[in-house]
């Protein structure tokens, strides 16, 4: 084994040059990897003892993409295209051996090899679009040549991963290894076979039949644009991908590649990609807690208890069942328990109808669910999550009772959305094992998990829950103890100015429309209708929401709220609600018209101010945690990077000026300080 460089080895085995890359954690295409690969290729091509070349990676995965940490910052000595020319124009057959997740630039690199073999469990895809990028290593030109434009667009616009089996079926790979451990041997055997056959290496760039057929269909691209229009509206990368695919169909190869290069630079340097890459990194950074020893002994979580089988309890139970953990589900009445089980069963069966789960998976999950009226059944649980009525005394009573049932080291987690976790912990013996696990509804769909660290929560408990969150497929973010933690506290900061605009005569529907135009899935009043107006009645000093509630307008679930809803839950502004608003505020809704950006400034600037306070108080450890929470918790547009990233882009000076112009006096000192020194929340 000749070491070409720190992470690149080259050996000649039976006339086959085997290049092995080892750049943990995911063999991302850092300049070091690219230089090592280029040097190894050059050596292999020059070595007469090598009749074919295999590329394989050590560690958990084949190249998982360009290196997000150095992208656009540090240049390799030879770029993607120089590397690919060397491979593709090799007279010796070249084979890429894929395992793990061959993604983005990794798959694109594999596509410049003449042949590809993968392990049965390997997955591959071009997820660049999820980062606001596009496959900038020739992927937009090679994929249509393999799959045709329609399938290529589906893969590049969704960024979805495909299995080795599917990849074989569409011709993305040529073989599947006989087993997970035989990839290297099978790849070498494949390469030897190719060398012996004298078969000319096949370059994907030379495959023209599919693009020629697409080119012969003049209406194809218009039909595909129409198909995708709504999903990609307002997003730069998907539009650029369309232009690249059109160039691939038009040809010739060099022209198409030139279009891809130009379009890639455009999105790489655009605001949306910086925002989306920020969120990608924020999700990973959120799991790194300063002062938490990385080798901390974590607690085993093999058996889970959930107390409460309502909407949240049922959803939480499904989250654990979906991760393969057995769940004891406790309720106080048989009727509530039966209703909970029925809800879980119905939802799991819907997942089967949608092709997300197989019937045998549902059967396995339901057999791992143990419903009971006896809390004593929790005695051997390693973790118990309560999802009962949002009332402090009820929760404290439960934790006191649980403290007498479960082991002293069993973790007790509360799913409270607002209440003081320290006070709840105080009701249980060994409060150091108490933590908040705030799931977002629907719990089995929403990825965010606010992990609320109590004053006494032990580090081992925190570390265990953070690891568990990843196993559950959740994106955890740590919050300190305050009313509403991070997400709901910031949402509360949005509701006050929204209510104030309504009291001035701005129509709720206009405020919601401006929010959707900004990129939120829905605006504050549609969201209130969904959550139920009673949760926001007390805080509404304008008096509108309390009046709607007393008029029986409690939201979607109870007689409509700001909107009336048809059987498909399509909202229309409610004349009854508008009349109540006019009566309470003395202003006809709509009598005041504001531009969308004026409305959004009125809503978002106070949210930024609250985010700054959350940072000042140490409730959130860093601004990127707040960005992650706002994107995953209530749909702040990810292509704007989350609340604090967006504020940095607006400029903190402008935000302070806007708050002052709106007469908001209590501005966060941190926000004032950063604004004063031209700083940013997400510095560096
Ligand atoms: N660059 C740098 N670091 C990366 C990385 C990347 N592309 N992907 C992951 N990491 C780090 C991550 O920060 C974490 O580090 C560790 O690896 C484990 O990641 C030209 C331009 C591969 C499926 O979009 O989807 O190619 O926090 O916690 O859950 O066309 O990571 O431990 O220090 O996510 O097992 C395209 C992104 C890039 C793939 C593994 N590629 N990565 O998931 O582990 S753009 C991607 C993932 C591109 C070309 C374009 C996932 C994963 P640390 P992890 P995981």
XYZ file of C-alpha atoms and ligand atoms in Angstrom:
739
model
C 0.000 0.000 0.000
C 1.722 3.184 -1.185
C 0.637 6.267 0.684
C 0.038 8.944 -1.914
C -0.912 11.390 0.824
C -2.311 11.497 4.367
C -5.688 10.053 3.371
C -4.967 8.499 -0.030
C -3.435 5.085 -0.660
C -2.640 3.331 -3.920
C -1.976 -0.382 -4.339
C -1.646 -2.557 -7.410
C -3.486 -5.821 -6.858
C -3.537 -8.404 -9.625
C -2.960 -5.776 -12.290
C -5.608 -3.462 -10.844
C -4.694 -0.097 -9.313
C -6.826 0.341 -6.182
C -7.121 3.892 -4.879
C -8.387 4.064 -1.302
C -9.590 7.359 0.174
C -9.845 7.800 3.918
C -11.004 11.282 4.907
C -13.336 10.973 7.922
C -16.076 11.499 8.780
C -17.698 11.184 5.332
C -14.907 11.449 2.733
C -16.180 14.915 1.776
C -14.307 16.305 -1.219
C -11.928 18.597 0.581
C -8.994 20.018 -1.376
C -6.818 17.392 0.365
C -9.007 14.563 -0.881
C -9.168 15.994 -4.394
C -5.402 16.492 -4.581
C -4.796 12.998 -3.204
C -7.227 11.468 -5.678
C -5.657 13.340 -8.585
C -2.150 12.280 -7.632
C -3.201 8.660 -7.208
C -4.988 8.675 -10.562
C -1.946 10.172 -12.271
C 0.256 7.474 -10.758
C -2.173 4.691 -11.662
C -2.508 5.883 -15.254
C 1.284 5.989 -15.606
C 1.828 2.551 -14.060
C 2.090 -0.122 -16.763
C 1.426 -2.729 -14.105
C -2.084 -1.328 -13.728
C -4.487 -2.514 -16.469
C -7.566 -1.032 -14.731
C -8.336 1.334 -11.864
C -10.700 1.011 -8.876
C -11.682 3.836 -6.537
C -12.945 2.829 -3.097
C -13.342 4.656 0.229
C -12.584 3.637 3.767
C -14.868 4.444 6.679
C -18.617 4.776 6.754
C -19.271 5.952 3.239
C -18.064 6.650 -0.275
C -17.550 10.346 -0.973
C -20.630 12.074 0.482
C -20.227 15.262 -1.504
C -18.180 18.394 -1.827
C -16.745 19.578 1.455
C -19.231 22.081 2.831
C -16.657 23.366 5.282
C -14.143 24.471 2.652
C -16.440 24.993 -0.358
C -15.795 28.242 -2.101
C -13.011 29.029 0.360
C -10.051 26.762 -0.371
C -9.148 25.558 -3.888
C -7.587 22.186 -4.747
C -4.675 22.160 -7.186
C -6.936 20.517 -9.777
C -10.644 21.287 -9.807
C -13.579 18.894 -10.282
C -13.332 19.085 -14.025
C -9.596 18.470 -14.257
C -10.083 15.464 -12.016
C -12.946 14.183 -14.107
C -11.143 14.634 -17.402
C -8.308 12.470 -16.038
C -10.707 9.679 -15.116
C -13.090 9.813 -18.036
C -10.365 9.964 -20.702
C -8.398 7.121 -19.180
C -7.633 4.402 -21.702
C -7.747 1.939 -18.811
C -11.187 0.897 -17.573
C -12.081 2.649 -14.314
C -14.513 1.377 -11.661
C -15.994 3.316 -8.721
C -16.942 1.157 -5.724
C -19.760 2.723 -3.715
C -20.921 2.096 -0.166
C -22.769 4.167 2.434
C -24.182 7.338 0.915
C -22.583 8.405 -2.367
C -24.040 11.889 -2.608
C -23.583 15.085 -4.577
C -20.039 15.507 -5.829
C -19.365 11.962 -4.665
C -21.919 10.491 -7.032
C -20.827 12.911 -9.744
C -17.262 11.704 -9.357
C -18.473 8.111 -9.562
C -20.345 8.991 -12.764
C -17.063 10.060 -14.398
C -15.723 6.534 -13.822
C -16.553 4.179 -16.659
C -18.384 1.703 -14.419
C -19.903 1.619 -10.943
C -20.482 -1.193 -8.438
C -22.234 -0.686 -5.089
C -22.954 -2.608 -1.920
C -26.565 -3.777 -1.549
C -27.204 -1.204 1.187
C -25.547 1.718 -0.608
C -27.661 4.758 -1.298
C -26.930 7.550 -3.746
C -28.352 10.872 -4.812
C -27.794 14.469 -5.779
C -29.057 16.465 -2.735
C -27.399 19.735 -3.739
C -30.763 21.440 -4.190
C -31.459 21.036 -0.471
C -28.410 23.245 0.085
C -29.469 25.802 -2.502
C -26.904 24.407 -4.921
C -27.002 22.265 -8.037
C -24.896 19.249 -9.055
C -21.894 21.326 -10.152
C -19.608 18.436 -10.987
C -21.176 17.473 -14.283
C -24.232 15.870 -12.704
C -26.744 18.035 -14.551
C -25.184 16.904 -17.831
C -24.558 13.244 -17.105
C -27.770 12.335 -15.303
C -30.103 13.249 -18.224
C -27.880 11.116 -20.464
C -28.518 8.121 -18.216
C -32.141 8.621 -17.155
C -33.631 11.156 -19.535
C -34.648 14.682 -18.511
C -37.821 13.858 -16.572
C -36.240 11.333 -14.182
C -33.101 13.439 -13.871
C -35.145 16.455 -12.810
C -37.068 14.367 -10.282
C -33.807 13.291 -8.672
C -32.118 16.705 -8.773
C -35.147 18.775 -7.724
C -35.997 16.541 -4.778
C -32.437 15.636 -3.814
C -33.792 12.269 -2.739
C -31.580 9.280 -2.173
C -32.129 6.058 -4.084
C -31.262 2.504 -3.194
C -28.625 0.497 -5.027
C -31.414 -1.621 -6.492
C -33.191 1.405 -7.953
C -29.912 2.849 -9.180
C -29.163 -0.417 -10.990
C -32.609 -0.391 -12.520
C -32.145 3.066 -14.063
C -28.567 2.399 -15.152
C -26.866 4.666 -12.628
C -24.716 1.751 -11.498
C -23.681 -1.387 -13.366
C -23.500 -3.990 -10.609
C -24.359 -4.694 -6.998
C -21.700 -6.442 -4.936
C -22.499 -9.922 -3.683
C -22.417 -8.701 -0.078
C -21.671 -5.771 2.202
C -18.154 -7.073 2.825
C -17.258 -8.099 -0.722
C -17.249 -4.684 -2.364
C -13.490 -4.407 -2.710
C -13.004 -7.930 -4.023
C -15.982 -7.667 -6.370
C -14.799 -4.304 -7.679
C -11.324 -5.659 -8.424
C -12.793 -8.714 -10.129
C -15.057 -6.442 -12.201
C -12.072 -4.282 -13.199
C -10.023 -7.332 -14.169
C -12.918 -8.607 -16.275
C -13.156 -5.262 -18.062
C -9.408 -5.123 -18.684
C -9.398 -8.680 -20.029
C -12.406 -8.038 -22.281
C -10.608 -5.266 -24.111
C -13.988 -3.476 -23.992
C -13.578 0.238 -24.678
C -14.312 2.296 -21.542
C -17.821 3.825 -21.735
C -18.086 7.541 -21.038
C -21.523 8.745 -19.962
C -20.891 11.960 -21.858
C -20.989 9.925 -25.089
C -24.449 8.468 -24.421
C -26.765 10.513 -26.608
C -29.886 8.426 -27.205
C -31.919 9.649 -24.228
C -31.110 13.339 -24.681
C -31.737 13.013 -28.396
C -35.176 11.535 -27.716
C -35.938 14.323 -25.243
C -34.702 16.883 -27.745
C -37.145 15.465 -30.272
C -40.035 16.284 -27.922
C -40.379 20.068 -28.283
C -42.977 20.433 -25.543
C -41.144 18.366 -22.954
C -39.373 21.064 -20.992
C -42.447 23.314 -20.899
C -44.485 20.419 -19.534
C -41.825 19.710 -16.917
C -41.593 23.363 -15.908
C -45.362 23.460 -15.477
C -45.233 20.279 -13.417
C -42.665 21.717 -11.012
C -43.633 25.407 -11.064
C -45.479 25.589 -7.735
C -42.938 23.512 -5.800
C -39.916 25.539 -6.924
C -41.433 29.035 -6.953
C -39.042 31.583 -5.468
C -36.121 29.161 -5.229
C -32.993 29.909 -7.263
C -31.306 26.492 -7.468
C -34.216 24.570 -9.014
C -34.621 27.228 -11.705
C -30.884 26.955 -12.445
C -31.159 23.154 -12.607
C -33.836 23.511 -15.256
C -31.529 25.727 -17.325
C -28.732 23.178 -17.002
C -30.946 20.290 -18.112
C -32.157 22.328 -21.070
C -28.514 22.893 -22.007
C -27.864 19.155 -21.705
C -30.666 18.430 -24.154
C -29.490 21.137 -26.498
C -25.840 19.998 -26.437
C -23.049 19.780 -27.312
C -21.363 18.438 -24.188
C -18.884 21.280 -23.708
C -21.602 23.924 -24.055
C -23.783 22.160 -21.515
C -20.913 21.886 -19.068
C -20.176 25.578 -19.496
C -23.785 26.416 -18.632
C -23.585 24.207 -15.545
C -20.360 25.886 -14.397
C -21.882 29.347 -14.778
C -25.140 28.385 -13.083
C -23.268 26.663 -10.237
C -21.228 29.768 -9.497
C -24.445 31.764 -9.558
C -26.171 29.711 -6.872
C -22.998 29.131 -4.854
C -22.568 32.869 -4.459
C -26.283 33.531 -3.992
C -28.024 34.264 -0.662
C -30.228 31.166 -0.679
C -27.389 28.660 -0.726
C -25.539 30.413 2.087
C -28.763 30.272 4.113
C -29.496 26.617 3.418
C -25.922 25.539 4.113
C -26.108 27.520 7.333
C -29.168 25.523 8.407
C -27.488 22.247 7.429
C -24.510 23.072 9.635
C -26.726 24.556 12.374
C -28.510 21.230 12.807
C -25.196 19.526 13.454
C -23.777 22.307 15.573
C -26.870 22.244 17.812
C -25.807 18.836 19.102
C -22.466 20.125 20.322
C -22.872 21.459 23.854
C -19.962 23.406 25.356
C -18.702 21.796 28.539
C -20.303 18.443 27.777
C -17.462 15.929 27.694
C -17.716 14.051 24.357
C -16.906 10.751 26.082
C -19.534 11.237 28.802
C -20.989 7.891 29.941
C -24.535 7.932 28.570
C -27.532 6.063 29.970
C -29.071 3.088 28.161
C -32.528 3.667 26.638
C -34.015 0.284 25.767
C -37.536 0.627 27.084
C -39.701 3.727 27.063
C -42.859 4.753 28.866
C -45.275 7.385 27.610
C -47.899 8.760 29.985
C -50.886 10.207 28.162
C -52.385 8.767 24.981
C -53.805 11.944 23.519
C -52.666 13.557 20.265
C -49.191 14.308 21.588
C -48.788 11.149 23.649
C -49.859 8.991 20.738
C -47.532 10.834 18.386
C -44.626 10.528 20.797
C -45.294 6.825 21.253
C -45.113 6.431 17.452
C -41.786 8.250 17.347
C -40.225 5.720 19.702
C -41.934 2.741 18.062
C -40.653 3.958 14.677
C -37.130 3.923 16.080
C -37.563 0.319 17.180
C -38.047 0.996 20.896
C -40.802 -0.788 22.853
C -43.302 1.580 24.457
C -45.501 1.192 27.529
C -48.397 3.602 27.036
C -50.217 4.630 30.206
C -53.624 6.294 30.491
C -56.100 6.770 33.317
C -59.218 5.359 31.646
C -59.775 2.461 29.266
C -61.720 4.747 26.957
C -58.786 7.179 26.643
C -56.385 4.305 26.153
C -58.532 2.704 23.455
C -58.858 6.059 21.696
C -55.095 6.496 21.815
C -54.399 3.047 20.402
C -56.984 3.588 17.682
C -55.297 6.851 16.731
C -51.872 5.253 16.554
C -53.176 2.328 14.515
C -54.965 4.645 12.089
C -51.893 6.815 11.557
C -49.576 3.853 11.047
C -51.981 2.346 8.536
C -52.090 5.665 6.687
C -48.289 5.444 6.436
C -48.751 2.071 4.725
C -51.228 3.571 2.265
C -48.673 6.264 1.481
C -45.966 3.675 0.928
C -43.895 4.978 3.829
C -44.252 1.789 5.907
C -44.763 -1.861 5.089
C -47.624 -3.772 6.793
C -45.127 -5.988 8.591
C -43.430 -2.892 10.020
C -46.759 -1.667 11.382
C -47.425 -5.072 12.887
C -44.010 -5.076 14.550
C -44.520 -1.588 15.939
C -47.962 -2.368 17.316
C -46.645 -5.538 18.942
C -44.010 -3.406 20.698
C -46.741 -1.170 22.133
C -47.978 -2.135 25.615
C -51.067 -0.123 26.615
C -51.959 -0.145 30.306
C -53.885 1.646 33.028
C -51.251 0.653 35.576
C -48.372 3.161 36.004
C -46.561 0.368 37.863
C -45.839 -1.095 34.430
C -43.275 1.689 34.039
C -41.035 0.244 36.760
C -38.470 -1.070 34.229
C -38.602 1.880 31.829
C -35.303 3.633 31.143
C -37.144 6.780 30.048
C -40.668 8.014 30.713
C -42.126 10.919 28.726
C -45.238 12.629 30.049
C -47.687 14.125 27.605
C -50.597 14.819 29.882
C -52.755 17.885 30.461
C -50.736 21.149 30.301
C -51.217 21.966 33.963
C -48.434 22.402 36.502
C -50.043 20.706 39.492
C -51.133 17.723 37.401
C -47.598 17.306 36.062
C -45.954 17.728 39.467
C -48.295 15.150 40.956
C -47.457 12.706 38.173
C -43.693 13.165 38.572
C -43.981 12.645 42.317
C -45.841 9.367 41.695
C -43.451 8.284 38.941
C -40.515 8.960 41.267
C -41.844 6.195 43.503
C -42.287 3.754 40.596
C -39.295 4.044 38.257
C -35.617 3.486 38.991
C -33.735 6.484 40.429
C -31.660 6.657 37.225
C -34.639 6.429 34.873
C -34.982 9.633 32.895
C -38.233 11.531 33.464
C -39.026 13.831 30.534
C -41.835 16.317 30.270
C -43.339 17.306 26.932
C -44.610 20.588 28.292
C -44.630 23.404 25.739
C -44.511 26.293 28.167
C -44.299 25.292 31.825
C -41.299 25.599 34.111
C -39.296 22.377 33.897
C -37.386 23.170 37.088
C -40.621 23.355 39.056
C -41.757 20.044 37.612
C -38.344 18.534 38.424
C -38.695 19.695 41.991
C -41.650 17.375 42.417
C -39.627 14.262 41.622
C -36.935 12.581 43.696
C -33.544 12.844 41.922
C -34.408 15.993 39.913
C -31.091 15.587 38.071
C -32.784 12.943 35.907
C -35.553 15.297 34.815
C -35.433 17.006 31.404
C -37.805 18.585 28.903
C -38.451 16.846 25.581
C -40.728 19.266 23.750
C -42.032 17.561 20.621
C -43.890 19.559 17.978
C -47.253 18.415 16.692
C -47.632 16.151 14.791
C -44.818 14.543 16.774
C -44.242 11.717 14.284
C -43.753 14.244 11.441
C -42.114 17.392 12.878
C -38.337 16.924 13.163
C -37.616 19.552 15.839
C -37.169 18.459 19.431
C -36.580 21.212 21.968
C -34.482 19.602 24.705
C -35.078 21.696 27.811
C -32.115 21.572 30.196
C -33.211 22.128 33.773
C -30.999 23.776 36.351
C -30.384 20.360 37.866
C -30.451 18.190 34.733
C -27.391 15.953 34.805
C -24.962 16.197 31.881
C -25.293 12.458 31.280
C -29.066 12.834 30.984
C -28.696 15.708 28.514
C -26.128 13.829 26.432
C -28.302 10.708 26.431
C -31.364 12.607 25.217
C -29.360 14.374 22.483
C -28.088 11.023 21.191
C -31.560 9.521 21.488
C -33.026 12.427 19.500
C -30.813 11.582 16.515
C -31.852 7.916 16.769
C -35.471 9.101 16.689
C -34.736 11.039 13.473
C -35.218 14.324 15.299
C -33.163 17.526 15.119
C -32.547 18.475 18.753
C -31.947 22.005 20.000
C -31.160 22.709 23.638
C -33.202 25.336 25.459
C -32.954 26.717 28.981
C -36.034 27.061 31.164
C -38.306 29.995 30.380
C -41.945 30.478 29.374
C -42.289 28.933 25.936
C -38.609 27.952 25.602
C -37.349 29.121 22.169
C -39.970 28.467 19.468
C -43.162 29.411 21.305
C -41.516 32.360 22.990
C -40.504 33.809 19.632
C -43.937 33.030 18.160
C -45.448 34.898 21.081
C -43.326 37.887 20.116
C -44.911 37.719 16.650
C -48.476 37.538 17.892
C -48.421 40.810 19.805
C -47.523 43.039 16.816
C -49.862 41.016 14.595
C -52.757 41.682 16.982
C -51.757 45.354 17.087
C -51.912 45.631 13.284
C -55.429 44.163 13.395
C -56.433 46.692 16.029
C -55.305 49.401 13.601
C -57.501 48.087 10.798
C -55.168 45.768 8.916
C -57.051 42.636 7.824
C -55.840 39.364 9.404
C -55.907 37.779 5.946
C -53.525 40.462 4.663
C -51.107 39.700 7.504
C -51.305 35.981 6.778
C -50.850 36.586 3.044
C -47.731 38.670 3.682
C -46.332 35.902 5.892
C -46.924 33.259 3.208
C -45.407 35.547 0.594
C -42.328 35.842 2.846
C -42.052 32.055 2.884
C -43.945 30.869 5.978
C -46.305 27.929 5.371
C -49.077 29.952 7.003
C -49.514 33.251 8.809
C -50.151 33.965 12.504
C -53.959 33.957 12.322
C -54.247 30.765 10.306
C -51.787 29.273 12.788
C -53.938 30.438 15.710
C -57.000 28.854 14.128
C -55.022 25.625 13.858
C -53.703 25.713 17.442
C -56.969 26.952 18.927
C -57.669 30.579 19.842
C -57.984 29.978 23.542
C -54.213 29.541 23.922
C -53.690 33.147 22.771
C -56.771 34.801 24.262
C -55.242 35.885 27.540
C -52.257 37.617 25.912
C -54.346 39.583 23.408
C -54.632 43.067 24.893
C -56.654 44.208 21.858
C -59.536 42.105 23.167
C -60.287 40.621 19.761
C -59.278 37.035 20.453
C -61.087 36.786 23.796
C -64.243 38.069 22.076
C -63.905 35.545 19.279
C -63.525 32.773 21.846
C -66.565 33.903 23.832
C -68.467 34.072 20.545
C -67.692 30.371 20.130
C -65.067 30.907 17.467
C -62.300 28.746 18.921
C -60.487 27.913 15.696
C -60.501 25.121 13.130
C -61.633 22.573 15.696
C -64.400 24.712 17.149
C -66.654 26.699 14.926
C -64.011 28.450 12.911
C -61.857 31.274 14.125
C -60.510 34.142 12.073
C -61.495 32.015 9.100
C -64.395 29.742 8.227
C -63.398 26.300 6.960
C -65.104 23.973 4.470
C -64.944 20.180 4.729
C -61.521 20.252 3.115
C -60.420 22.798 5.776
C -60.005 25.478 3.096
C -59.945 28.821 4.933
C -62.034 31.839 3.935
C -62.040 35.080 5.971
C -65.050 34.844 8.258
C -67.584 37.699 7.977
C -68.614 36.979 11.585
C -65.025 37.304 12.771
C -64.526 40.492 10.747
C -67.669 41.986 12.315
C -66.417 41.166 15.810
C -63.014 42.671 15.001
C -64.672 45.852 13.692
C -66.840 46.093 16.804
C -63.988 45.507 19.263
C -61.370 47.671 17.546
C -63.598 50.303 16.017
C -61.719 49.744 12.774
C -63.092 47.967 9.720
C -60.594 45.192 8.887
C -58.884 46.237 5.676
C -59.412 49.920 6.304
C -55.659 50.111 6.740
C -53.576 48.730 3.893
C -49.876 48.018 4.334
C -47.327 46.643 1.888
C -46.135 43.090 2.591
C -42.671 44.200 3.618
C -44.169 46.720 6.061
C -46.246 43.952 7.621
C -43.269 41.608 7.838
C -41.062 44.273 9.385
C -43.735 44.840 12.031
C -43.822 41.099 12.796
C -40.217 39.996 12.341
C -38.267 42.777 14.011
C -39.850 42.128 17.438
C -39.163 38.407 16.898
C -35.492 39.206 16.302
C -35.516 41.296 19.480
C -36.917 38.347 21.410
C -34.336 36.064 19.839
C -31.611 38.414 21.040
C -33.045 38.274 24.575
C -33.113 34.483 24.385
C -29.401 34.620 23.562
C -28.635 37.178 26.286
C -30.371 35.042 28.904
C -28.524 31.925 27.780
C -31.801 30.184 26.974
C -30.281 29.378 23.594
C -26.563 28.633 23.466
C -25.989 30.163 20.039
C -27.814 32.076 17.314
C -27.700 29.137 14.901
C -29.737 27.103 17.419
C -32.448 29.766 17.176
C -32.228 29.620 13.381
C -32.716 25.858 13.452
C -35.675 26.156 15.846
C -37.448 28.842 13.815
C -37.045 26.866 10.568
C -38.041 23.458 11.924
C -40.426 24.675 14.626
C -42.701 26.984 12.708
C -41.571 27.118 9.110
C -39.339 30.177 8.885
C -38.155 29.793 5.273
C -34.951 27.716 5.306
C -33.736 29.496 2.171
C -33.564 32.631 4.333
C -31.474 30.829 6.941
C -33.664 31.171 10.012
C -34.591 34.249 12.032
C -31.166 35.363 13.224
C -29.368 34.614 9.952
C -32.041 36.638 8.166
C -31.591 39.469 10.681
C -27.862 39.498 9.992
C -28.607 39.807 6.277
C -31.056 42.685 6.882
C -28.474 44.370 9.094
C -28.872 44.683 12.868
C -28.582 48.462 12.633
C -31.641 48.591 10.394
C -33.517 46.339 12.784
C -32.769 48.537 15.788
C -33.799 51.601 13.785
C -37.017 49.861 12.723
C -37.858 48.865 16.288
C -37.311 52.410 17.490
C -39.410 53.802 14.627
C -42.207 51.453 15.737
C -41.954 52.907 19.220
C -40.532 49.755 20.753
C -38.407 50.952 23.655
C -37.187 47.782 25.366
C -34.620 46.734 22.824
C -32.280 43.885 23.753
C -28.913 45.263 24.919
C -27.173 42.517 22.945
C -28.985 43.602 19.794
C -28.113 47.247 20.443
C -24.475 46.335 21.088
C -24.100 44.226 17.956
C -25.890 46.850 15.881
C -23.623 49.526 17.286
C -20.467 47.674 16.360
C -21.746 46.429 12.980
C -21.720 42.888 14.334
C -23.783 39.795 13.583
C -25.584 37.157 15.614
C -23.977 34.416 13.525
C -20.471 35.799 13.622
C -17.761 33.847 11.750
N -19.037 18.413 3.913
C -18.415 18.518 5.119
N -18.804 17.840 6.234
C -19.863 17.026 6.108
C -20.570 16.865 4.889
C -20.107 17.601 3.759
N -20.693 17.491 2.572
N -21.588 15.984 5.112
C -21.515 15.621 6.399
N -20.496 16.242 7.005
C -20.066 16.089 8.405
C -21.112 16.635 9.355
O -20.927 18.034 9.512
C -20.771 15.854 10.609
O -19.574 16.439 11.106
C -20.365 14.494 10.084
O -19.990 14.707 8.707
C -21.492 13.486 10.130
O -22.590 14.066 9.407
C -20.093 19.885 -6.514
C -21.332 21.191 -4.570
C -23.577 12.106 4.580
C -25.980 11.467 4.858
O -25.434 17.343 0.681
O -26.447 14.370 3.976
O -21.460 17.965 -3.485
O -20.593 17.448 13.155
O -24.139 14.130 11.373
O -26.586 11.774 9.934
O -22.184 19.002 -6.921
O -24.104 14.182 6.533
O -19.364 15.260 13.261
O -18.106 17.388 12.826
O -24.993 14.428 8.989
O -24.906 9.921 9.363
C -23.597 17.441 -1.342
C -24.534 16.201 3.117
C -22.694 18.560 -0.970
C -24.474 15.499 1.769
C -24.429 11.478 6.818
N -23.613 16.456 -0.274
N -24.368 15.271 4.209
O -25.482 11.706 7.705
O -24.117 12.184 9.803
S -22.674 19.797 -2.203
C -24.549 16.518 0.683
C -25.382 14.447 4.565
C -21.928 19.064 -3.539
C -21.239 19.127 -5.905
C -21.911 19.870 -4.795
C -25.138 13.614 5.784
C -24.776 12.161 5.484
P -19.384 16.656 12.693
P -24.049 13.782 9.933
P -25.341 11.338 9.263
